[in-house]
mmCIF file of C-alpha atoms in Angstrom:
data_model
loop_
_atom_site.group_PDB
_atom_site.id
_atom_site.type_symbol
_atom_site.label_atom_id
_atom_site.label_comp_id
_atom_site.label_asym_id
_atom_site.label_seq_id
_atom_site.Cartn_x
_atom_site.Cartn_y
_atom_site.Cartn_z
ATOM 1 C CA MET U 1 -16.583 35.556 -12.865
ATOM 2 C CA ALA U 2 -16.747 38.361 -10.765
ATOM 3 C CA THR U 3 -15.527 40.898 -13.182
ATOM 4 C CA PRO U 4 -17.825 41.809 -15.908
ATOM 5 C CA LEU U 5 -16.789 40.674 -19.503
ATOM 6 C CA ARG U 6 -16.465 42.034 -22.753
ATOM 7 C CA VAL U 7 -18.527 39.585 -24.852
ATOM 8 C CA LEU U 8 -19.002 40.061 -29.209
ATOM 9 C CA VAL U 9 -21.795 37.685 -30.493
ATOM 10 C CA HIS U 10 -21.135 36.925 -34.100
ATOM 11 C CA GLY U 11 -24.854 36.527 -35.266
ATOM 12 C CA GLY U 12 -28.241 37.870 -34.284
ATOM 13 C CA GLY U 13 -30.505 35.159 -34.784
ATOM 14 C CA ILE U 14 -32.441 33.289 -32.004
ATOM 15 C CA GLY U 15 -29.198 31.983 -30.034
ATOM 16 C CA GLY U 16 -27.162 34.948 -30.560
ATOM 17 C CA LEU U 17 -29.941 37.273 -29.018
ATOM 18 C CA SER U 18 -31.026 35.050 -26.037
ATOM 19 C CA LEU U 19 -26.948 35.003 -25.213
ATOM 20 C CA ALA U 20 -27.059 38.990 -25.127
ATOM 21 C CA ILE U 21 -29.924 39.032 -23.098
ATOM 22 C CA ALA U 22 -28.741 36.605 -20.712
ATOM 23 C CA LEU U 23 -25.345 38.177 -20.716
ATOM 24 C CA ALA U 24 -26.486 42.050 -20.588
ATOM 25 C CA ARG U 25 -28.741 41.175 -17.511
ATOM 26 C CA ARG U 26 -26.063 39.753 -15.761
ATOM 27 C CA GLY U 27 -23.859 43.078 -15.741
ATOM 28 C CA HIS U 28 -21.556 42.141 -19.175
ATOM 29 C CA THR U 29 -20.987 44.382 -21.799
ATOM 30 C CA VAL U 30 -22.468 42.405 -25.019
ATOM 31 C CA GLU U 31 -22.341 43.635 -28.888
ATOM 32 C CA VAL U 32 -23.919 41.542 -31.328
ATOM 33 C CA ALA U 33 -22.228 41.795 -35.190
ATOM 34 C CA GLU U 34 -25.470 40.951 -37.443
ATOM 35 C CA LEU U 35 -24.718 40.802 -40.962
ATOM 36 C CA ARG U 36 -28.379 41.894 -41.866
ATOM 37 C CA GLU U 37 -29.645 45.240 -41.716
ATOM 38 C CA GLN U 38 -32.674 44.676 -39.351
ATOM 39 C CA LEU U 39 -33.943 42.159 -37.093
ATOM 40 C CA ASP U 40 -36.186 40.062 -39.435
ATOM 41 C CA ALA U 41 -35.994 36.535 -39.978
ATOM 42 C CA LEU U 42 -36.115 34.182 -42.735
ATOM 43 C CA GLY U 43 -38.771 31.413 -42.778
ATOM 44 C CA VAL U 44 -42.210 30.983 -41.600
ATOM 45 C CA GLY U 45 -42.436 29.969 -38.041
ATOM 46 C CA ILE U 46 -41.173 27.803 -35.495
ATOM 47 C CA ILE U 47 -42.101 25.466 -32.542
ATOM 48 C CA GLN U 48 -40.973 26.418 -29.288
ATOM 49 C CA PRO U 49 -41.040 23.152 -27.141
ATOM 50 C CA SER U 50 -41.255 23.419 -23.349
ATOM 51 C CA ASN U 51 -37.434 23.346 -22.709
ATOM 52 C CA ALA U 52 -37.227 26.655 -24.900
ATOM 53 C CA LEU U 53 -40.054 27.901 -23.218
ATOM 54 C CA HIS U 54 -38.340 27.302 -19.780
ATOM 55 C CA VAL U 55 -35.255 29.146 -21.625
ATOM 56 C CA MET U 56 -37.672 32.276 -22.424
ATOM 57 C CA ARG U 57 -38.794 32.439 -18.838
ATOM 58 C CA GLU U 58 -35.680 32.864 -17.318
ATOM 59 C CA LEU U 59 -35.041 35.393 -19.882
ATOM 60 C CA GLY U 60 -38.073 37.421 -19.088
ATOM 61 C CA VAL U 61 -39.629 37.029 -22.270
ATOM 62 C CA LEU U 62 -41.902 33.974 -21.862
ATOM 63 C CA ASP U 63 -45.156 36.135 -21.654
ATOM 64 C CA ALA U 64 -44.135 37.921 -24.553
ATOM 65 C CA CYS U 65 -43.390 34.784 -26.735
ATOM 66 C CA LEU U 66 -47.144 33.411 -25.918
ATOM 67 C CA GLU U 67 -48.545 36.464 -26.670
ATOM 68 C CA VAL U 68 -47.574 36.841 -30.468
ATOM 69 C CA GLY U 69 -47.890 33.039 -30.709
ATOM 70 C CA PHE U 70 -50.065 29.882 -30.225
ATOM 71 C CA GLU U 71 -49.823 27.930 -27.327
ATOM 72 C CA TRP U 72 -50.878 24.069 -27.618
ATOM 73 C CA GLU U 73 -50.446 20.641 -25.853
ATOM 74 C CA VAL U 74 -51.315 17.866 -27.889
ATOM 75 C CA LEU U 75 -49.607 16.251 -31.371
ATOM 76 C CA THR U 76 -52.155 14.930 -33.372
ATOM 77 C CA ILE U 77 -51.176 12.007 -35.906
ATOM 78 C CA CYS U 78 -53.088 11.527 -38.667
ATOM 79 C CA ASP U 79 -53.421 9.555 -42.217
ATOM 80 C CA PRO U 80 -53.072 10.997 -45.555
ATOM 81 C CA ALA U 81 -56.595 11.835 -45.322
ATOM 82 C CA GLY U 82 -56.596 13.762 -42.101
ATOM 83 C CA ASN U 83 -58.145 11.381 -40.083
ATOM 84 C CA PRO U 84 -56.509 10.902 -36.590
ATOM 85 C CA LEU U 85 -54.652 8.265 -35.577
ATOM 86 C CA ALA U 86 -53.148 9.211 -32.272
ATOM 87 C CA LYS U 87 -53.189 12.174 -30.012
ATOM 88 C CA ILE U 88 -49.921 12.565 -27.669
ATOM 89 C CA PRO U 89 -50.101 14.957 -24.788
ATOM 90 C CA GLN U 90 -47.015 17.224 -24.594
ATOM 91 C CA PRO U 91 -44.747 17.277 -21.522
ATOM 92 C CA ARG U 92 -43.945 20.249 -19.866
ATOM 93 C CA MET U 93 -40.389 21.672 -18.296
ATOM 94 C CA ASP U 94 -40.676 22.962 -14.623
ATOM 95 C CA GLY U 95 -44.322 24.057 -15.216
ATOM 96 C CA ALA U 96 -43.286 26.149 -18.381
ATOM 97 C CA PRO U 97 -46.147 25.478 -21.176
ATOM 98 C CA ALA U 98 -45.654 22.635 -23.632
ATOM 99 C CA ASN U 99 -45.163 24.091 -26.783
ATOM 100 C CA ASN U 100 -45.582 27.412 -28.503
ATOM 101 C CA GLY U 101 -45.981 27.922 -32.324
ATOM 102 C CA ILE U 102 -44.485 31.436 -33.175
ATOM 103 C CA PRO U 103 -43.678 33.303 -36.497
ATOM 104 C CA ARG U 104 -39.829 33.629 -36.917
ATOM 105 C CA PRO U 105 -40.477 37.566 -37.408
ATOM 106 C CA ALA U 106 -42.414 37.993 -34.153
ATOM 107 C CA LEU U 107 -39.713 36.037 -32.230
ATOM 108 C CA ALA U 108 -36.768 38.211 -33.540
ATOM 109 C CA GLN U 109 -38.662 41.294 -32.383
ATOM 110 C CA VAL U 110 -39.373 40.060 -28.862
ATOM 111 C CA LEU U 111 -35.544 38.923 -28.379
ATOM 112 C CA GLY U 112 -34.306 42.127 -30.102
ATOM 113 C CA ARG U 113 -36.482 44.547 -28.061
ATOM 114 C CA ALA U 114 -35.389 42.449 -24.454
ATOM 115 C CA ALA U 115 -31.841 42.349 -25.630
ATOM 116 C CA ALA U 116 -31.849 46.631 -26.157
ATOM 117 C CA GLU U 117 -33.729 46.808 -22.834
ATOM 118 C CA ALA U 118 -31.191 44.869 -21.081
ATOM 119 C CA GLY U 119 -28.506 47.021 -22.587
ATOM 120 C CA ALA U 120 -26.911 45.239 -25.154
ATOM 121 C CA THR U 121 -26.060 46.642 -28.606
ATOM 122 C CA VAL U 122 -26.785 45.035 -32.067
ATOM 123 C CA ARG U 123 -24.325 46.411 -34.813
ATOM 124 C CA PHE U 124 -26.318 45.866 -38.090
ATOM 125 C CA GLY U 125 -24.527 45.033 -41.638
ATOM 126 C CA THR U 126 -21.249 44.005 -39.975
ATOM 127 C CA THR U 127 -19.423 40.692 -39.663
ATOM 128 C CA VAL U 128 -15.999 39.510 -38.310
ATOM 129 C CA ALA U 129 -13.148 40.285 -40.786
ATOM 130 C CA GLU U 130 -10.325 39.801 -38.806
ATOM 131 C CA LEU U 131 -9.631 38.304 -35.085
ATOM 132 C CA ALA U 132 -6.564 37.687 -33.055
ATOM 133 C CA ASP U 133 -6.811 35.819 -29.900
ATOM 134 C CA ASP U 134 -3.929 36.477 -27.717
ATOM 135 C CA GLY U 135 -4.918 34.237 -25.004
ATOM 136 C CA GLU U 136 -5.988 37.311 -22.628
ATOM 137 C CA GLY U 137 -8.407 38.519 -24.733
ATOM 138 C CA VAL U 138 -9.539 38.715 -28.670
ATOM 139 C CA ASP U 139 -9.109 41.692 -30.733
ATOM 140 C CA VAL U 140 -11.497 41.816 -33.672
ATOM 141 C CA THR U 141 -11.793 44.177 -36.462
ATOM 142 C CA LEU U 142 -15.555 44.301 -37.859
ATOM 143 C CA SER U 143 -16.134 44.676 -41.857
ATOM 144 C CA ASP U 144 -17.321 48.129 -41.102
ATOM 145 C CA GLY U 145 -13.652 49.002 -40.305
ATOM 146 C CA SER U 146 -14.161 49.222 -36.341
ATOM 147 C CA THR U 147 -11.914 47.508 -33.934
ATOM 148 C CA GLY U 148 -12.514 46.309 -30.306
ATOM 149 C CA ARG U 149 -11.299 43.962 -27.795
ATOM 150 C CA TRP U 150 -13.351 41.270 -26.109
ATOM 151 C CA ASP U 151 -12.873 38.908 -23.523
ATOM 152 C CA VAL U 152 -14.922 36.477 -25.542
ATOM 153 C CA VAL U 153 -16.317 35.912 -29.080
ATOM 154 C CA VAL U 154 -19.121 33.722 -29.642
ATOM 155 C CA GLY U 155 -20.050 32.576 -33.084
ATOM 156 C CA PHE U 156 -24.090 32.219 -33.172
ATOM 157 C CA ASP U 157 -23.675 32.377 -36.975
ATOM 158 C CA GLY U 158 -25.799 29.621 -38.183
ATOM 159 C CA ILE U 159 -25.060 26.461 -40.253
ATOM 160 C CA GLY U 160 -23.042 28.038 -42.662
ATOM 161 C CA SER U 161 -20.851 29.916 -39.905
ATOM 162 C CA PRO U 162 -18.199 32.156 -41.325
ATOM 163 C CA LEU U 163 -16.515 31.859 -37.524
ATOM 164 C CA ARG U 164 -16.383 28.079 -38.149
ATOM 165 C CA THR U 165 -14.347 28.274 -41.213
ATOM 166 C CA ARG U 166 -12.107 30.685 -39.663
ATOM 167 C CA LEU U 167 -11.280 28.318 -36.898
ATOM 168 C CA TYR U 168 -11.437 24.880 -38.227
ATOM 169 C CA GLY U 169 -11.090 25.714 -42.383
ATOM 170 C CA ASP U 170 -13.483 23.392 -44.396
ATOM 171 C CA ARG U 171 -13.310 20.156 -41.825
ATOM 172 C CA TYR U 172 -17.086 20.823 -40.828
ATOM 173 C CA ARG U 173 -19.131 22.039 -44.051
ATOM 174 C CA PRO U 174 -22.664 21.318 -43.616
ATOM 175 C CA GLU U 175 -23.661 17.616 -44.504
ATOM 176 C CA TYR U 176 -26.948 17.275 -46.944
ATOM 177 C CA THR U 177 -29.118 14.401 -45.903
ATOM 178 C CA GLY U 178 -30.599 14.146 -49.049
ATOM 179 C CA PHE U 179 -34.172 15.786 -48.015
ATOM 180 C CA ALA U 180 -35.690 19.130 -47.922
ATOM 181 C CA ASN U 181 -38.142 21.224 -46.058
ATOM 182 C CA TRP U 182 -41.003 23.090 -47.942
ATOM 183 C CA ARG U 183 -43.085 25.452 -45.833
ATOM 184 C CA VAL U 184 -45.779 28.130 -46.451
ATOM 185 C CA THR U 185 -47.773 30.304 -44.323
ATOM 186 C CA VAL U 186 -51.634 29.884 -44.630
ATOM 187 C CA PRO U 187 -54.715 30.649 -42.710
ATOM 188 C CA ARG U 188 -55.091 28.463 -39.443
ATOM 189 C CA GLN U 189 -58.013 25.739 -39.191
ATOM 190 C CA ALA U 190 -60.295 26.153 -36.383
ATOM 191 C CA GLY U 191 -59.443 22.481 -35.989
ATOM 192 C CA VAL U 192 -55.590 23.126 -36.022
ATOM 193 C CA GLN U 193 -55.285 23.380 -32.105
ATOM 194 C CA GLY U 194 -51.654 21.854 -32.334
ATOM 195 C CA VAL U 195 -49.339 20.185 -34.584
ATOM 196 C CA VAL U 196 -51.245 17.797 -36.723
ATOM 197 C CA MET U 197 -48.895 15.416 -38.460
ATOM 198 C CA SER U 198 -50.103 13.277 -41.501
ATOM 199 C CA THR U 199 -47.957 10.485 -42.635
ATOM 200 C CA GLY U 200 -47.597 7.995 -45.540
ATOM 201 C CA ASN U 201 -47.725 8.294 -49.555
ATOM 202 C CA GLN U 202 -44.791 10.251 -51.342
ATOM 203 C CA ALA U 203 -44.049 12.679 -48.764
ATOM 204 C CA ALA U 204 -42.139 11.718 -45.321
ATOM 205 C CA LYS U 205 -44.603 13.775 -43.824
ATOM 206 C CA ALA U 206 -47.038 16.930 -43.753
ATOM 207 C CA LEU U 207 -47.326 18.810 -40.995
ATOM 208 C CA LEU U 208 -49.815 21.908 -39.636
ATOM 209 C CA THR U 209 -48.570 23.802 -37.174
ATOM 210 C CA PRO U 210 -50.260 26.671 -35.577
ATOM 211 C CA ILE U 211 -48.227 29.925 -34.844
ATOM 212 C CA THR U 212 -50.895 32.482 -34.168
ATOM 213 C CA ASP U 213 -54.630 32.234 -33.842
ATOM 214 C CA GLU U 214 -54.865 33.434 -37.788
ATOM 215 C CA LEU U 215 -52.216 31.647 -39.118
ATOM 216 C CA MET U 216 -50.466 28.287 -39.324
ATOM 217 C CA TYR U 217 -47.739 26.962 -41.591
ATOM 218 C CA LEU U 218 -47.964 23.955 -43.878
ATOM 219 C CA GLY U 219 -44.538 22.129 -44.019
ATOM 220 C CA ALA U 220 -43.329 18.889 -45.927
ATOM 221 C CA VAL U 221 -40.450 16.811 -46.093
ATOM 222 C CA PHE U 222 -39.307 15.025 -49.348
ATOM 223 C CA ALA U 223 -36.257 13.548 -50.894
ATOM 224 C CA GLU U 224 -34.574 15.941 -53.481
ATOM 225 C CA ALA U 225 -31.384 16.271 -55.383
ATOM 226 C CA GLU U 226 -28.828 18.091 -53.760
ATOM 227 C CA ASP U 227 -28.848 20.844 -56.913
ATOM 228 C CA PHE U 228 -32.494 20.960 -56.932
ATOM 229 C CA ARG U 229 -34.191 24.621 -56.388
ATOM 230 C CA PRO U 230 -37.952 25.500 -56.923
ATOM 231 C CA ASP U 231 -38.911 27.179 -60.144
ATOM 232 C CA ARG U 232 -39.717 31.014 -58.813
ATOM 233 C CA GLU U 233 -42.686 30.807 -61.053
ATOM 234 C CA ARG U 234 -44.336 27.516 -60.034
ATOM 235 C CA ALA U 235 -42.998 26.639 -56.607
ATOM 236 C CA HIS U 236 -46.301 26.543 -55.299
ATOM 237 C CA GLU U 237 -47.305 23.790 -58.022
ATOM 238 C CA GLN U 238 -44.442 21.884 -57.646
ATOM 239 C CA LEU U 239 -45.543 21.478 -53.754
ATOM 240 C CA ALA U 240 -48.773 20.752 -54.394
ATOM 241 C CA GLU U 241 -47.582 17.975 -57.047
ATOM 242 C CA ARG U 242 -45.557 16.491 -54.086
ATOM 243 C CA LEU U 243 -48.604 16.559 -51.752
ATOM 244 C CA ALA U 244 -51.221 14.941 -54.148
ATOM 245 C CA GLY U 245 -51.599 12.179 -52.134
ATOM 246 C CA PHE U 246 -52.982 13.711 -49.292
ATOM 247 C CA SER U 247 -56.278 15.056 -48.781
ATOM 248 C CA GLY U 248 -58.263 16.538 -45.865
ATOM 249 C CA PRO U 249 -56.661 19.577 -43.769
ATOM 250 C CA VAL U 250 -53.482 19.167 -45.892
ATOM 251 C CA ALA U 251 -55.367 19.689 -49.110
ATOM 252 C CA GLU U 252 -57.566 22.321 -47.515
ATOM 253 C CA ALA U 253 -54.143 24.352 -46.694
ATOM 254 C CA LEU U 254 -53.062 23.757 -50.201
ATOM 255 C CA ALA U 255 -55.503 25.636 -51.853
ATOM 256 C CA HIS U 256 -54.560 28.931 -50.000
ATOM 257 C CA VAL U 257 -51.153 28.259 -51.751
ATOM 258 C CA THR U 258 -51.418 30.479 -54.836
ATOM 259 C CA ASP U 259 -48.253 32.817 -54.711
ATOM 260 C CA PRO U 260 -44.935 30.911 -55.523
ATOM 261 C CA ALA U 261 -42.953 33.680 -53.810
ATOM 262 C CA ALA U 262 -44.542 32.502 -50.409
ATOM 263 C CA VAL U 263 -43.152 28.801 -50.602
ATOM 264 C CA VAL U 264 -39.862 28.762 -48.368
ATOM 265 C CA TYR U 265 -37.789 25.709 -49.379
ATOM 266 C CA SER U 266 -34.511 24.602 -47.408
ATOM 267 C CA ARG U 267 -32.170 21.589 -47.790
ATOM 268 C CA ILE U 268 -32.079 19.544 -44.461
ATOM 269 C CA SER U 269 -28.375 19.403 -43.734
ATOM 270 C CA GLN U 270 -26.317 19.012 -40.430
ATOM 271 C CA VAL U 271 -23.067 19.872 -38.658
ATOM 272 C CA THR U 272 -21.099 18.142 -36.172
ATOM 273 C CA VAL U 273 -17.877 20.288 -35.013
ATOM 274 C CA GLU U 274 -16.203 16.780 -33.322
ATOM 275 C CA GLU U 275 -13.222 19.071 -32.099
ATOM 276 C CA PRO U 276 -13.627 21.194 -29.005
ATOM 277 C CA TRP U 277 -16.319 23.931 -29.904
ATOM 278 C CA HIS U 278 -13.867 26.699 -28.729
ATOM 279 C CA VAL U 279 -10.295 27.672 -29.696
ATOM 280 C CA GLY U 280 -8.977 29.828 -27.007
ATOM 281 C CA ARG U 281 -11.799 32.456 -26.165
ATOM 282 C CA VAL U 282 -13.488 32.110 -29.519
ATOM 283 C CA VAL U 283 -16.485 29.759 -29.193
ATOM 284 C CA LEU U 284 -19.161 28.256 -31.554
ATOM 285 C CA ALA U 285 -22.721 27.577 -30.399
ATOM 286 C CA GLY U 286 -26.114 26.508 -31.997
ATOM 287 C CA ASP U 287 -26.160 25.437 -35.380
ATOM 288 C CA ALA U 288 -22.553 26.720 -35.996
ATOM 289 C CA ALA U 289 -21.355 23.872 -33.832
ATOM 290 C CA HIS U 290 -24.277 21.157 -33.923
ATOM 291 C CA ALA U 291 -26.841 21.620 -36.526
ATOM 292 C CA SER U 292 -29.671 19.126 -36.578
ATOM 293 C CA THR U 293 -32.440 17.837 -38.836
ATOM 294 C CA PRO U 294 -35.536 19.306 -37.626
ATOM 295 C CA HIS U 295 -37.309 15.795 -36.807
ATOM 296 C CA LEU U 296 -37.558 16.792 -33.149
ATOM 297 C CA ALA U 297 -38.332 20.494 -33.372
ATOM 298 C CA GLN U 298 -35.115 20.871 -31.180
ATOM 299 C CA GLY U 299 -32.918 23.392 -33.412
ATOM 300 C CA ALA U 300 -33.812 26.813 -32.017
ATOM 301 C CA ALA U 301 -34.536 25.129 -28.596
ATOM 302 C CA MET U 302 -30.714 23.866 -28.475
ATOM 303 C CA ALA U 303 -29.427 27.355 -29.243
ATOM 304 C CA VAL U 304 -31.146 28.963 -26.532
ATOM 305 C CA GLU U 305 -30.065 26.552 -24.104
ATOM 306 C CA ASP U 306 -26.680 26.659 -25.268
ATOM 307 C CA ALA U 307 -27.019 30.262 -24.882
ATOM 308 C CA LEU U 308 -28.300 30.102 -20.906
ATOM 309 C CA VAL U 309 -25.600 27.856 -20.098
ATOM 310 C CA LEU U 310 -23.073 29.701 -21.388
ATOM 311 C CA ALA U 311 -23.991 32.915 -19.460
ATOM 312 C CA ARG U 312 -24.451 30.620 -16.231
ATOM 313 C CA GLU U 313 -21.078 29.097 -16.952
ATOM 314 C CA LEU U 314 -19.028 32.619 -17.395
ATOM 315 C CA ASP U 315 -20.753 33.655 -13.824
ATOM 316 C CA ALA U 316 -19.660 30.849 -12.268
ATOM 317 C CA ALA U 317 -16.181 29.750 -13.499
ATOM 318 C CA GLU U 318 -13.142 31.575 -12.289
ATOM 319 C CA ASP U 319 -11.815 32.165 -15.658
ATOM 320 C CA VAL U 320 -12.774 32.165 -19.361
ATOM 321 C CA PRO U 321 -10.982 29.153 -20.569
ATOM 322 C CA SER U 322 -12.831 27.111 -17.425
ATOM 323 C CA ALA U 323 -15.946 28.548 -18.363
ATOM 324 C CA LEU U 324 -15.758 27.527 -22.040
ATOM 325 C CA ALA U 325 -14.786 23.955 -21.041
ATOM 326 C CA ALA U 326 -17.485 23.549 -18.682
ATOM 327 C CA TRP U 327 -20.148 25.000 -20.794
ATOM 328 C CA GLU U 328 -19.079 22.169 -23.533
ATOM 329 C CA ALA U 329 -19.192 19.375 -20.984
ATOM 330 C CA ARG U 330 -22.504 20.234 -20.294
ATOM 331 C CA ARG U 331 -24.121 20.861 -23.725
ATOM 332 C CA ARG U 332 -22.184 18.276 -26.006
ATOM 333 C CA PRO U 333 -23.984 15.289 -24.623
ATOM 334 C CA ARG U 334 -27.418 16.660 -24.872
ATOM 335 C CA ALA U 335 -27.276 18.246 -28.392
ATOM 336 C CA MET U 336 -25.797 14.856 -29.534
ATOM 337 C CA PHE U 337 -28.509 13.251 -28.421
ATOM 338 C CA VAL U 338 -30.923 15.480 -30.542
ATOM 339 C CA GLN U 339 -28.898 15.461 -33.592
ATOM 340 C CA SER U 340 -28.494 11.954 -33.683
ATOM 341 C CA LEU U 341 -32.143 10.833 -32.850
ATOM 342 C CA SER U 342 -33.149 13.437 -35.274
ATOM 343 C CA ARG U 343 -31.416 12.035 -38.009
ATOM 344 C CA ALA U 344 -32.552 8.481 -37.134
ATOM 345 C CA VAL U 345 -36.100 9.863 -37.463
ATOM 346 C CA LEU U 346 -35.381 11.038 -40.733
ATOM 347 C CA LYS U 347 -34.058 7.832 -41.928
ATOM 348 C CA GLN U 348 -36.910 6.170 -40.186
ATOM 349 C CA GLU U 349 -39.576 8.306 -41.996
ATOM 350 C CA THR U 350 -38.351 8.001 -45.374
ATOM 351 C CA GLY U 351 -37.164 4.161 -45.316
ATOM 352 C CA THR U 352 -33.620 4.611 -45.368
ATOM 353 C CA ALA U 353 -31.416 2.000 -43.775
ATOM 354 C CA THR U 354 -30.478 2.907 -40.214
ATOM 355 C CA THR U 355 -27.437 1.782 -38.241
ATOM 356 C CA PRO U 356 -27.643 -0.483 -34.890
ATOM 357 C CA GLU U 357 -26.954 2.570 -32.837
ATOM 358 C CA GLU U 358 -29.671 4.326 -34.387
ATOM 359 C CA ASP U 359 -31.932 1.396 -34.101
ATOM 360 C CA GLU U 360 -31.448 1.778 -30.261
ATOM 361 C CA LEU U 361 -31.787 5.371 -30.278
ATOM 362 C CA LEU U 362 -35.596 4.859 -32.241
ATOM 363 C CA LYS U 363 -36.455 2.708 -29.473
ATOM 364 C CA ILE U 364 -36.653 6.028 -27.373
ATOM 365 C CA GLY U 365 -38.860 7.422 -30.159
ATOM 366 C CA ILE U 366 -39.976 11.198 -30.759
ATOM 367 C CA PRO U 367 -42.493 10.902 -27.172
ATOM 368 C CA GLY U 368 -39.654 9.856 -25.370
ATOM 369 C CA ALA U 369 -37.065 11.958 -26.431
ATOM 370 C CA ALA U 370 -39.611 14.917 -25.485
ATOM 371 C CA HIS U 371 -39.869 13.423 -22.119
ATOM 372 C CA VAL U 372 -36.050 13.518 -21.884
ATOM 373 C CA LEU U 373 -35.631 16.979 -23.272
ATOM 374 C CA VAL U 374 -37.879 18.516 -20.374
ATOM 375 C CA LYS U 375 -35.330 17.409 -17.639
ATOM 376 C CA PRO U 376 -32.732 19.852 -16.639
ATOM 377 C CA TYR U 377 -30.132 21.056 -19.013
#
């Protein structure tokens, strides 16, 4: 569109800030409504695979991400004792690095600085209180009482998206998979030069992921009751109990876990909005529209791809409705591939029955998926 747009982004996470950067650098007016009081991030760290790093390069923040993270190229598969079984080189997308492990708070700061430098505004402690879409624009009242009119409202507000509930009611609530993620930051072992995944015994898998020269995180997936929550006083002991069958690097990492408050626990859920991801000029993206299990390490990558492609389609189309339709036509097949294969891998790793369709996807496998996802989005 030749005329600059006014865009409200609901949610200042990885996807929302990426969209703010992409749009503001194209001359659009962007405001981010963020419920938190600062650009911090829950959790420990994440993997930025090559397709995510390709987006970071397009946004002008690749070097900043690599500076505060840990670049790596080989996935190592081990037995429960830590003996290597396979080393799998990771593909690259158009010359972008293969992978980068990065602390979530550090990534939030990188993206927040870039958004501010591009001219986007982040309004902290606010959320959408009311909105009215008249077909030509969206009138929004925020929780702080301020009002504004926007050409587009984008919900990058996560798997529990309030904006999704506003648009679709309770039709697309998060679906718990029966499994949960345990993660904790520990000192990086010298031998952990990329993700080291140990499989077998009680856990679906245990992973060591480097996120800086000094730090890595230990992650593990277990079947857990939906109402289970770790004991605040002994979460570190509960994690150790679940990983009792592992030795070698996993056990060495566990020896550093002495603070129960350092253990991050999250249920693994997914969301699939089966209706169009936009209602009028209000659109959902990232986990709000298509949250996946973490088994392909593509959740944040799908969000930043969503952001960059949406910015491109808003530039290319003649009007907002056409842009949103074109964006979804490009994004839905790729996001659904990631979601379906991620869920199939979860089932395979945990001995859960799979469908014939999932069996076909599993023939592609994680290495095959990596090669698919470094093709253009």
